[in-house]
mmCIF file of C-alpha atoms and ligand atoms in Angstrom:
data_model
loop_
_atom_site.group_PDB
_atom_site.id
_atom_site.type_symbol
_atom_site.label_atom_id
_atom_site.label_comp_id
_atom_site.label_asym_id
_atom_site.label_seq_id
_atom_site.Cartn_x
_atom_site.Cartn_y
_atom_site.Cartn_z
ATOM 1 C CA UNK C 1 -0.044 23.748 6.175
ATOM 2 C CA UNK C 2 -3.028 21.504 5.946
ATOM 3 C CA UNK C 3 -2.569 17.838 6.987
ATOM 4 C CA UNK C 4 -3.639 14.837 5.053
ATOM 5 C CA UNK C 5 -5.598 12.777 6.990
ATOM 6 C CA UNK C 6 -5.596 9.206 5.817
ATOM 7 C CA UNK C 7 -7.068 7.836 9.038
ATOM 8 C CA UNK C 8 -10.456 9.847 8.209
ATOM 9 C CA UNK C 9 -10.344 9.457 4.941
ATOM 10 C CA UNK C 10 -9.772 5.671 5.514
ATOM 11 C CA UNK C 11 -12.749 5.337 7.964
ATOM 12 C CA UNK C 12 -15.025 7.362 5.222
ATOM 13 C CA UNK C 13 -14.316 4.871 2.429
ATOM 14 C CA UNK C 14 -14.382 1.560 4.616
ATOM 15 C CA UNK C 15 -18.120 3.094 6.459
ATOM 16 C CA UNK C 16 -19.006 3.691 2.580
ATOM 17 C CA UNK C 17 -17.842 -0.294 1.850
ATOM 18 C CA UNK C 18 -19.407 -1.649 4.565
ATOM 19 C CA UNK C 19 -22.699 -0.542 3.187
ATOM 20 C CA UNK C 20 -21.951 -1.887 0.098
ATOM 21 C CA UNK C 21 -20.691 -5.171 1.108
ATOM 22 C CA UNK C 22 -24.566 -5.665 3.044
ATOM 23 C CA UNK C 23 -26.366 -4.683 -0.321
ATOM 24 C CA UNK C 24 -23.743 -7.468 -1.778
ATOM 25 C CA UNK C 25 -24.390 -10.181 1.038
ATOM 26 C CA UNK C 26 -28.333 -9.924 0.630
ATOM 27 C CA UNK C 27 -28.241 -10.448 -2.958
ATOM 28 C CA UNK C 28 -25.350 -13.212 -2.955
ATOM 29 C CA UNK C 29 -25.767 -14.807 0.385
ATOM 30 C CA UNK C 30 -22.522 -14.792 1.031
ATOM 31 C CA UNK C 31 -19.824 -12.288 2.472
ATOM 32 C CA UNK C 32 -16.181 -11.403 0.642
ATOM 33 C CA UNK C 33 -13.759 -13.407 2.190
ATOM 34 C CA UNK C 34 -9.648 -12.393 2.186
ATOM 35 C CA UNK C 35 -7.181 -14.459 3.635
ATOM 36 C CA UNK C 36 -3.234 -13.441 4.800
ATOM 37 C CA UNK C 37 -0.471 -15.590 5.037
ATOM 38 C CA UNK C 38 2.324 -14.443 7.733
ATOM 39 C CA UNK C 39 5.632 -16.160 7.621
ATOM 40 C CA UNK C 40 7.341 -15.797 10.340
ATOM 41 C CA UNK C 41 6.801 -13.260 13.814
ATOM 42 C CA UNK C 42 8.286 -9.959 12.705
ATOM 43 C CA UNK C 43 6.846 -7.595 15.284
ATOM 44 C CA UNK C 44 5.856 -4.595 12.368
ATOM 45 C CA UNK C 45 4.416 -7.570 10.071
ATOM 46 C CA UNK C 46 2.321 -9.062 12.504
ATOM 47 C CA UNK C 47 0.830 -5.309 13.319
ATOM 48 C CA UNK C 48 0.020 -4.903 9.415
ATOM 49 C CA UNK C 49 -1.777 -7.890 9.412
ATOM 50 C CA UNK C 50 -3.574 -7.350 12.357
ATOM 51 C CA UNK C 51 -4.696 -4.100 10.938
ATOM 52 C CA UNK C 52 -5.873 -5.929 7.925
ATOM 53 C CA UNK C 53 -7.498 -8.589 9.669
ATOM 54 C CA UNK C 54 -9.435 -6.343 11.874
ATOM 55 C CA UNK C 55 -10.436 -3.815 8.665
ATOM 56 C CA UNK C 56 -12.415 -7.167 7.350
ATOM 57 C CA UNK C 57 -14.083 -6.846 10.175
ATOM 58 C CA UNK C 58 -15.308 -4.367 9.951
ATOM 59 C CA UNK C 59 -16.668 -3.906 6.554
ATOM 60 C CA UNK C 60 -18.200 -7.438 6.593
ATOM 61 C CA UNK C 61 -15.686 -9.661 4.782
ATOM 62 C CA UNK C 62 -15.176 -12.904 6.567
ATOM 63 C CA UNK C 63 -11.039 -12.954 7.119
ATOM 64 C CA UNK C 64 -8.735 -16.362 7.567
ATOM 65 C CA UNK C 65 -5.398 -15.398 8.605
ATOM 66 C CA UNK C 66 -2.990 -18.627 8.531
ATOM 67 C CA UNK C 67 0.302 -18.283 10.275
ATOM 68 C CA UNK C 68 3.145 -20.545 9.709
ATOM 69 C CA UNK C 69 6.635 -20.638 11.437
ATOM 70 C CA UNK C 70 9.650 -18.717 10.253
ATOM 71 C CA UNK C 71 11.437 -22.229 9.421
ATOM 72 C CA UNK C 72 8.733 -23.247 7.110
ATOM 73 C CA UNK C 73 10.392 -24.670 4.130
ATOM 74 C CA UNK C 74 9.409 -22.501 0.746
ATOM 75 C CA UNK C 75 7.738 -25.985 -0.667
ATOM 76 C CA UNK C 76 5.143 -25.834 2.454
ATOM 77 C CA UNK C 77 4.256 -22.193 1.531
ATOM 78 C CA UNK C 78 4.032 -22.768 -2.151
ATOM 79 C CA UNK C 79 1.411 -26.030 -0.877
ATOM 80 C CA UNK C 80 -0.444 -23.269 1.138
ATOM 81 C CA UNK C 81 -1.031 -20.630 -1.552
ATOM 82 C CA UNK C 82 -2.518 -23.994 -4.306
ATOM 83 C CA UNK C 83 -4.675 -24.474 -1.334
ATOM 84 C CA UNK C 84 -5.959 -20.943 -1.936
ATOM 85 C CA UNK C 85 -5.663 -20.218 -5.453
ATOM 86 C CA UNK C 86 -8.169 -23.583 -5.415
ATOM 87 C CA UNK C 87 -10.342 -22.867 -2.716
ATOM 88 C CA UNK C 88 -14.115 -21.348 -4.281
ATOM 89 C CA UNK C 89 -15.112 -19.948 -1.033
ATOM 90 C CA UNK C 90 -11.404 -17.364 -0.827
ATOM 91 C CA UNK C 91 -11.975 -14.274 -3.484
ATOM 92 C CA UNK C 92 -8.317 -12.895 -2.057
ATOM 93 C CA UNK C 93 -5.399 -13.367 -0.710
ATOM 94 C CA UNK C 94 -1.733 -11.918 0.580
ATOM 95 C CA UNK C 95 1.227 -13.487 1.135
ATOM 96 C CA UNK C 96 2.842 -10.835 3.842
ATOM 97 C CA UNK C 97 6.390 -9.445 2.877
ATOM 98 C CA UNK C 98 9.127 -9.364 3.800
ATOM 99 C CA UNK C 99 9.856 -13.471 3.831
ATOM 100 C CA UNK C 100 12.615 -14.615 5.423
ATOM 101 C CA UNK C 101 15.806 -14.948 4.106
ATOM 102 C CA UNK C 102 15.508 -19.137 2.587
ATOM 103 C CA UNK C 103 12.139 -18.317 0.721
ATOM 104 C CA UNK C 104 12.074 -16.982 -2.689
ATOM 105 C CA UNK C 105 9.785 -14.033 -2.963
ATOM 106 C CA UNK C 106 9.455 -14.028 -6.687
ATOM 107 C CA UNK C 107 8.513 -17.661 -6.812
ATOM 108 C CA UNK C 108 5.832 -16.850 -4.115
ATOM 109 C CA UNK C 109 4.159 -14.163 -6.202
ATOM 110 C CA UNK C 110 4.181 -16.037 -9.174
ATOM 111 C CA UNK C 111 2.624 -19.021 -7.390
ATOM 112 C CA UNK C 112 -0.159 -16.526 -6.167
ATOM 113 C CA UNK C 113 -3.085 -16.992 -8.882
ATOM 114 C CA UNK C 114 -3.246 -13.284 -10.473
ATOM 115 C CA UNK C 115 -7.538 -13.384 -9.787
ATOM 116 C CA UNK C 116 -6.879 -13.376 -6.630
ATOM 117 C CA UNK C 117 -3.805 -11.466 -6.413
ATOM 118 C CA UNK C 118 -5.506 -8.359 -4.444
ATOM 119 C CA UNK C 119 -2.182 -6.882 -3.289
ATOM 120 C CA UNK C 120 -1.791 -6.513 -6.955
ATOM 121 C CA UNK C 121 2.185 -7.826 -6.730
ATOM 122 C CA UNK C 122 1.997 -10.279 -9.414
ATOM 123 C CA UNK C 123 3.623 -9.454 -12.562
ATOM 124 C CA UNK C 124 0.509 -10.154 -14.697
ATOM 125 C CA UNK C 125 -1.141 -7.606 -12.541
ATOM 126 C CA UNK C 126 1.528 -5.342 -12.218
ATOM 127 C CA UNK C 127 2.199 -5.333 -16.351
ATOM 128 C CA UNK C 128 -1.754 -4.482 -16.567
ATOM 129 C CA UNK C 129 -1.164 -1.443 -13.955
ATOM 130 C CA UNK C 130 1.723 -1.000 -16.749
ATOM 131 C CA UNK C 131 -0.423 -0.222 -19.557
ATOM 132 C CA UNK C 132 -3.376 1.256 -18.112
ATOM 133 C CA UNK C 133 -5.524 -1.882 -18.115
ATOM 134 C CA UNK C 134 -8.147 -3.491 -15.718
ATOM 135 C CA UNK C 135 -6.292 -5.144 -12.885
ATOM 136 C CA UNK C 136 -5.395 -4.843 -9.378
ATOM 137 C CA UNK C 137 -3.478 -1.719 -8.298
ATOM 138 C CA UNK C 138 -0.850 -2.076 -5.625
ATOM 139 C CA UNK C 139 -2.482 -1.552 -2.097
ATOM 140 C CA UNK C 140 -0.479 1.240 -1.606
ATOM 141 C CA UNK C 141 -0.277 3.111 -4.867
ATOM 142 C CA UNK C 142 -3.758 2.303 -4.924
ATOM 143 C CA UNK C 143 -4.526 4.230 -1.342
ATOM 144 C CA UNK C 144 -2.132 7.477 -2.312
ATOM 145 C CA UNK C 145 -4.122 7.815 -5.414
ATOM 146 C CA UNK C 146 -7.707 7.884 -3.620
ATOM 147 C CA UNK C 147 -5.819 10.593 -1.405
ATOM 148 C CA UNK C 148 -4.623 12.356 -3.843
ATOM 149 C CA UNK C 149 -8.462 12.303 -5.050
ATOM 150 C CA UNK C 150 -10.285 12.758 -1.822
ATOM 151 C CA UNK C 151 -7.730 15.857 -1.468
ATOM 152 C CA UNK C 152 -8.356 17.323 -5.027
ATOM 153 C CA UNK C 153 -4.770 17.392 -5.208
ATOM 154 C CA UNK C 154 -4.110 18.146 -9.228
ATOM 155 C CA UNK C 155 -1.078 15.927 -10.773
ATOM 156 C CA UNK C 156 -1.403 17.214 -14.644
ATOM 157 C CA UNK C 157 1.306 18.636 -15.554
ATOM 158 C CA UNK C 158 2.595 18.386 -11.952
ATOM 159 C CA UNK C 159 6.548 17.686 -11.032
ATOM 160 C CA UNK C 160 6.399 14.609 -8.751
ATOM 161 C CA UNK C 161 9.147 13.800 -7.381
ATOM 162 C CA UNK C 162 9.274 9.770 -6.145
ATOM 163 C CA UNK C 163 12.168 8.700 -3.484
ATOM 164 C CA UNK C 164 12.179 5.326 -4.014
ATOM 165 C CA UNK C 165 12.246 2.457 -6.743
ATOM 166 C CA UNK C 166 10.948 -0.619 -4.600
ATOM 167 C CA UNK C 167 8.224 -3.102 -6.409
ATOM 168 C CA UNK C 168 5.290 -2.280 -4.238
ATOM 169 C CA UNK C 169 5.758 1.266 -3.994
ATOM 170 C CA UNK C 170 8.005 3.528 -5.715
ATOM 171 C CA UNK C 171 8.464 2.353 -9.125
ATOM 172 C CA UNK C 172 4.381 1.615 -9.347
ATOM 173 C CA UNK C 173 3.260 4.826 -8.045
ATOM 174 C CA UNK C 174 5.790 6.441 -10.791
ATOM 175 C CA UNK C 175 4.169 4.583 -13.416
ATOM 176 C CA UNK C 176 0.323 5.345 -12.269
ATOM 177 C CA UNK C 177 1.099 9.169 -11.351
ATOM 178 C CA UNK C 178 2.699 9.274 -15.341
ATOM 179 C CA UNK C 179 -0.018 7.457 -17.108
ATOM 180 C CA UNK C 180 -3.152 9.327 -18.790
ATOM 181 C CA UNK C 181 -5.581 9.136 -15.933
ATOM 182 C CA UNK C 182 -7.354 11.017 -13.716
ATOM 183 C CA UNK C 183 -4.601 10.943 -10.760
ATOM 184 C CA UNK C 184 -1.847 10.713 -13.464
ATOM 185 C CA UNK C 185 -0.675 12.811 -16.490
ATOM 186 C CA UNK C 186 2.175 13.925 -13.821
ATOM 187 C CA UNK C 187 5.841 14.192 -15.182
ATOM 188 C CA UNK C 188 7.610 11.730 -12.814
ATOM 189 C CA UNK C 189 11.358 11.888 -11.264
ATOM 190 C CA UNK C 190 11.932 8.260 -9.768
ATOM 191 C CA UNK C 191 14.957 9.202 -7.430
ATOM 192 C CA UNK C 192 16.780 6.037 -5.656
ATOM 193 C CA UNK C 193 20.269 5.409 -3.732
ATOM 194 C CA UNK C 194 22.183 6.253 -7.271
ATOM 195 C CA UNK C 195 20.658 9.637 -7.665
ATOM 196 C CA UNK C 196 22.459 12.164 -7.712
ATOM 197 C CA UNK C 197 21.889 15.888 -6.660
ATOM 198 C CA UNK C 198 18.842 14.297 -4.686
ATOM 199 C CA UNK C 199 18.244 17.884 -2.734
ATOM 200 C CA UNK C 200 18.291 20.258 -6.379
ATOM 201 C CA UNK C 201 15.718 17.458 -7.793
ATOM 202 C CA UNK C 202 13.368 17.722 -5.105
ATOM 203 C CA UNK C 203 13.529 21.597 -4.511
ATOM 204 C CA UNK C 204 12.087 21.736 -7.904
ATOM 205 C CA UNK C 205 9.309 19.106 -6.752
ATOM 206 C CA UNK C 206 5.828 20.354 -6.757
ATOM 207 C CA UNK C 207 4.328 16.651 -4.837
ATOM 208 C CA UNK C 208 6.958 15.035 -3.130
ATOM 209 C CA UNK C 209 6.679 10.708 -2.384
ATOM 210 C CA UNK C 210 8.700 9.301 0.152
ATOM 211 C CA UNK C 211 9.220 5.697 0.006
ATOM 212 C CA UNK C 212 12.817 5.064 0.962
ATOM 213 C CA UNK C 213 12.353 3.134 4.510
ATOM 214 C CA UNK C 214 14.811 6.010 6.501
ATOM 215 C CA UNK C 215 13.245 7.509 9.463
ATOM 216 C CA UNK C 216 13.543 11.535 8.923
ATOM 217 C CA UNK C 217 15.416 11.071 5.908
ATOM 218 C CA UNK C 218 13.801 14.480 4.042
ATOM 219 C CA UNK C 219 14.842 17.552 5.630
ATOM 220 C CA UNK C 220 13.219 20.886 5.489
ATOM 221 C CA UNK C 221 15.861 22.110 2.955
ATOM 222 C CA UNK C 222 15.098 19.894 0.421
ATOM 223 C CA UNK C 223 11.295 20.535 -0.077
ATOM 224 C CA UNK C 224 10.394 23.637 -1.301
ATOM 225 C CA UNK C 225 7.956 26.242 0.176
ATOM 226 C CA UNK C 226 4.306 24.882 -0.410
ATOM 227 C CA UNK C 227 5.160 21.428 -1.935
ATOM 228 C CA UNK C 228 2.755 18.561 -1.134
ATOM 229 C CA UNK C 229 4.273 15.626 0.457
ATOM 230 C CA UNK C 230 3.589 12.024 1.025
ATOM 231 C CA UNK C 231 5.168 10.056 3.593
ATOM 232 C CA UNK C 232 4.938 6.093 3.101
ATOM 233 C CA UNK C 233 7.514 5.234 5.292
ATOM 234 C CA UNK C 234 6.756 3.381 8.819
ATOM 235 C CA UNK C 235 9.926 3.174 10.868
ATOM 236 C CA UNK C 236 9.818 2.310 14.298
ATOM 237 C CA UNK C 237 12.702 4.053 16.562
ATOM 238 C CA UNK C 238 13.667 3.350 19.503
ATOM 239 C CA UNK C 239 14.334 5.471 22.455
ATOM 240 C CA UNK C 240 14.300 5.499 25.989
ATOM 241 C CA UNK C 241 12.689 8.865 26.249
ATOM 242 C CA UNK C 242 9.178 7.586 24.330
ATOM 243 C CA UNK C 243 6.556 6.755 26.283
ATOM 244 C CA UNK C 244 6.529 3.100 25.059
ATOM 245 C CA UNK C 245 10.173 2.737 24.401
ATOM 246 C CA UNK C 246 9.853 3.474 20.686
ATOM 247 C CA UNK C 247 7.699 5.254 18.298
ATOM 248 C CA UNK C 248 6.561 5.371 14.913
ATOM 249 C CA UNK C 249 8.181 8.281 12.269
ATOM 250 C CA UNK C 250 7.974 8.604 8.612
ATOM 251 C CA UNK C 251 10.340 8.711 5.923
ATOM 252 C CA UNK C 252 10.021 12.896 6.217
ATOM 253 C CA UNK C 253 11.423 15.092 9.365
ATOM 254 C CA UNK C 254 7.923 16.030 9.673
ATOM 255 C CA UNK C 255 8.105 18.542 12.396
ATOM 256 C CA UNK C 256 10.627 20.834 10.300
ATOM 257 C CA UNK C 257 9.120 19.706 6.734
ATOM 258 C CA UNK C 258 5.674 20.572 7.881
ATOM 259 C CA UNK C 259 6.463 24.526 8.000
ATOM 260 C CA UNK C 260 7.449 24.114 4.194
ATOM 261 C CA UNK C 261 4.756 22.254 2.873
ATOM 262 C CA UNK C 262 1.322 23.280 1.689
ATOM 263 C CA UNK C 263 -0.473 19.718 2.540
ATOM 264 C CA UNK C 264 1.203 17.146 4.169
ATOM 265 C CA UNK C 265 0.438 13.041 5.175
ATOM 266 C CA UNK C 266 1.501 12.715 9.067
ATOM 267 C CA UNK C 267 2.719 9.287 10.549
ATOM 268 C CA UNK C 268 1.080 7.329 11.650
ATOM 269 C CA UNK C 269 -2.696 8.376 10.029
ATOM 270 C CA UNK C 270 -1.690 9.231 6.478
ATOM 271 C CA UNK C 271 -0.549 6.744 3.998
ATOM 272 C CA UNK C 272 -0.578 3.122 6.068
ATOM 273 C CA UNK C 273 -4.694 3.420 6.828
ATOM 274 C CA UNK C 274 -5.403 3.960 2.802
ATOM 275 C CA UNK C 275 -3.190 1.080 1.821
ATOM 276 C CA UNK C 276 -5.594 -1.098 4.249
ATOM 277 C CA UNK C 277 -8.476 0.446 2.502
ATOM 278 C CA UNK C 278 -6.433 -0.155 -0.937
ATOM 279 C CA UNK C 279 -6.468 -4.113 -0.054
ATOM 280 C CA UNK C 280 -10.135 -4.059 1.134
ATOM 281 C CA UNK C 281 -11.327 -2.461 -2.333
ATOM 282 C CA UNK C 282 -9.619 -4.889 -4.178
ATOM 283 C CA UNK C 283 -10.819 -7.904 -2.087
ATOM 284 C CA UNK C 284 -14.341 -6.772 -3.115
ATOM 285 C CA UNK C 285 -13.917 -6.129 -6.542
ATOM 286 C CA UNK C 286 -12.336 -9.655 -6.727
ATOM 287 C CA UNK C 287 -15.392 -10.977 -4.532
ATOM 288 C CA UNK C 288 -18.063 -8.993 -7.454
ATOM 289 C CA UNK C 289 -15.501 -10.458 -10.271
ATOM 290 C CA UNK C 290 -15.307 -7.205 -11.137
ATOM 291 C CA UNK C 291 -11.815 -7.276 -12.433
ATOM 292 C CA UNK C 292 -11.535 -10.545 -14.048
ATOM 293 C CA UNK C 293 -14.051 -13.146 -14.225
HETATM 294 N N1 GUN M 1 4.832 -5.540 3.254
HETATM 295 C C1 GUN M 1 4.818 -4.196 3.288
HETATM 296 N N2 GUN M 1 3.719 -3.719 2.663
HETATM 297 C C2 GUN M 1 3.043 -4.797 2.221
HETATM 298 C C3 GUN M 1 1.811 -4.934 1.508
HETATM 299 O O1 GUN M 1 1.129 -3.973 1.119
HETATM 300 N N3 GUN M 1 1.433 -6.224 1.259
HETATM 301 C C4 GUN M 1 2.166 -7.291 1.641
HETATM 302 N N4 GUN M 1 1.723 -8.521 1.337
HETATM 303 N N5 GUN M 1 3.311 -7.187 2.300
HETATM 304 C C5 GUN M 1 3.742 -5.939 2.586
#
């Protein structure tokens, strides 16, 4: 078994950025700037961000990272994203999901102006994705794809088998591991909650994507011998026996699944570092209007 490693890889392309983003600041003056809006104090969201804001860091991109309570009223966050979508000096931004419960997340993404849209969750973006134009991928589709690159990992003609249908992962890694690309021309099973015979569709798997939020939730006898699999699931458990109290596990029972496997992504340091790096491309390409003008 040979493990993915997403943290390295991740450090590789953000050391490559950072170089870039110092050629860009000497010929432009000024550095790439993202902002992130968190709603709210939910312990795993605030972590994300943090991770985010501190990437910024360090490849150069000036950060703003506005936090409003988890009562504010869907009218002040709507105010807060025209603020953005008008200010010259943000190239990016990301509204944080989830948002609680009284706030409308579809009416937040479409208030989000598509240019700067680098999490790539509006449906203008996400229809480009759709058909293969320029736009911005999906952080996290984005990051399994560069892994799936930096890995040589073929997908033509591969079985992929997705677990998983939400918006910002399942169903648009499906559609960019199917489309004629260089990380696509896969044939794609999108497997959800309804699916039935789960186990006989993923023993026939040869790349296995596990985005179904359930801590250990594929077994070792449901991925056959020398399958690749991808674990984008971050679940904290908790347990009195952990050194902290809790710890973080995947969506795969990776100490079983990792005897069965050929190349596997562990958690933490597989998927969650290249969909940082996933948000940090896109904030530059917005920054170089390299996407849209
Ligand atoms: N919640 C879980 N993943 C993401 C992500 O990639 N972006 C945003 N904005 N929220 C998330």
């Amino acid at each position: 078994m040979k493990l993915i490693d997403g943290k390295a890889v991740a450090a590789e392309i953000k050391n490559n950025l950072k170089h870039e983003v110092d050629a860009y600041r000497l010929s432009s003056g000024r550095s790439p700037h993202l902002a992130a809006i968190l709603v709210g104090d939910n312990p795993a969201s605030q972590a994300y961000v943090g991770n985010k804001v501190k990437s910024c860091g360090e490849v150069g991109f000036n950060s703003t990272l506005i936090r409003l309570d988890a009562n504010t009223s869907e009218d002040a966050l709507l105010h807060q994203i025209k603020l953005l979508n008008e200010d010259p000096d943000i190239d990016g931004f990301i509204v944080q999901l989830p948002l609680p419960d009284h706030i409308d997340e579809v009416k937040v993404t479409l208030a989000i102006d598509y240019k700067k849209d680098v999490d790539g969750f509006h449906p203008y973006n996400f229809g480009r994705m759709a058909q293969g134009l320029p736009c911005f991928l999906p952080a996290t589709p984005y990051g399994i794809t560069l892994l799936l690159e930096r890995y040589n990992i073929e997908t033509a003609g591969k079985h992929v088998v997705v677990v998983g249908r939400s918006n910002i992962v399942g169903t648009p890694i499906s559609i960019l591991l199917s489309r004629k690309s260089k990380t696509g021309d896969a044939t794609v099973t999108l497997t959800h909650s309804k699916t039935k015979n789960l186990q006989s569709i993923l023993l026939k798997a040869d790349i296995i994507i596990a985005a179904i939020g359930i801590p250990n939730f594929i077994k070792d006898d449901m991925v056959s011998q020398g399958a690749i699999v991808i674990d984008v699931g971050i679940n904290r458990i908790e347990s009195e026996s952990y050194t902290n109290g809790s710890k973080l596990v995947g969506d795969v029972d990776f100490e079983h699944v990792r005897y069965k496997a050929s190349m596997i992504t562990p958690v933490p340091g597989g998927v969650g570092p290249m969909t940082v790096v996933g948000l940090m491309l896109n904030t530059f390409k917005a920054a170089k209007k390299e996407v849209y003008q």
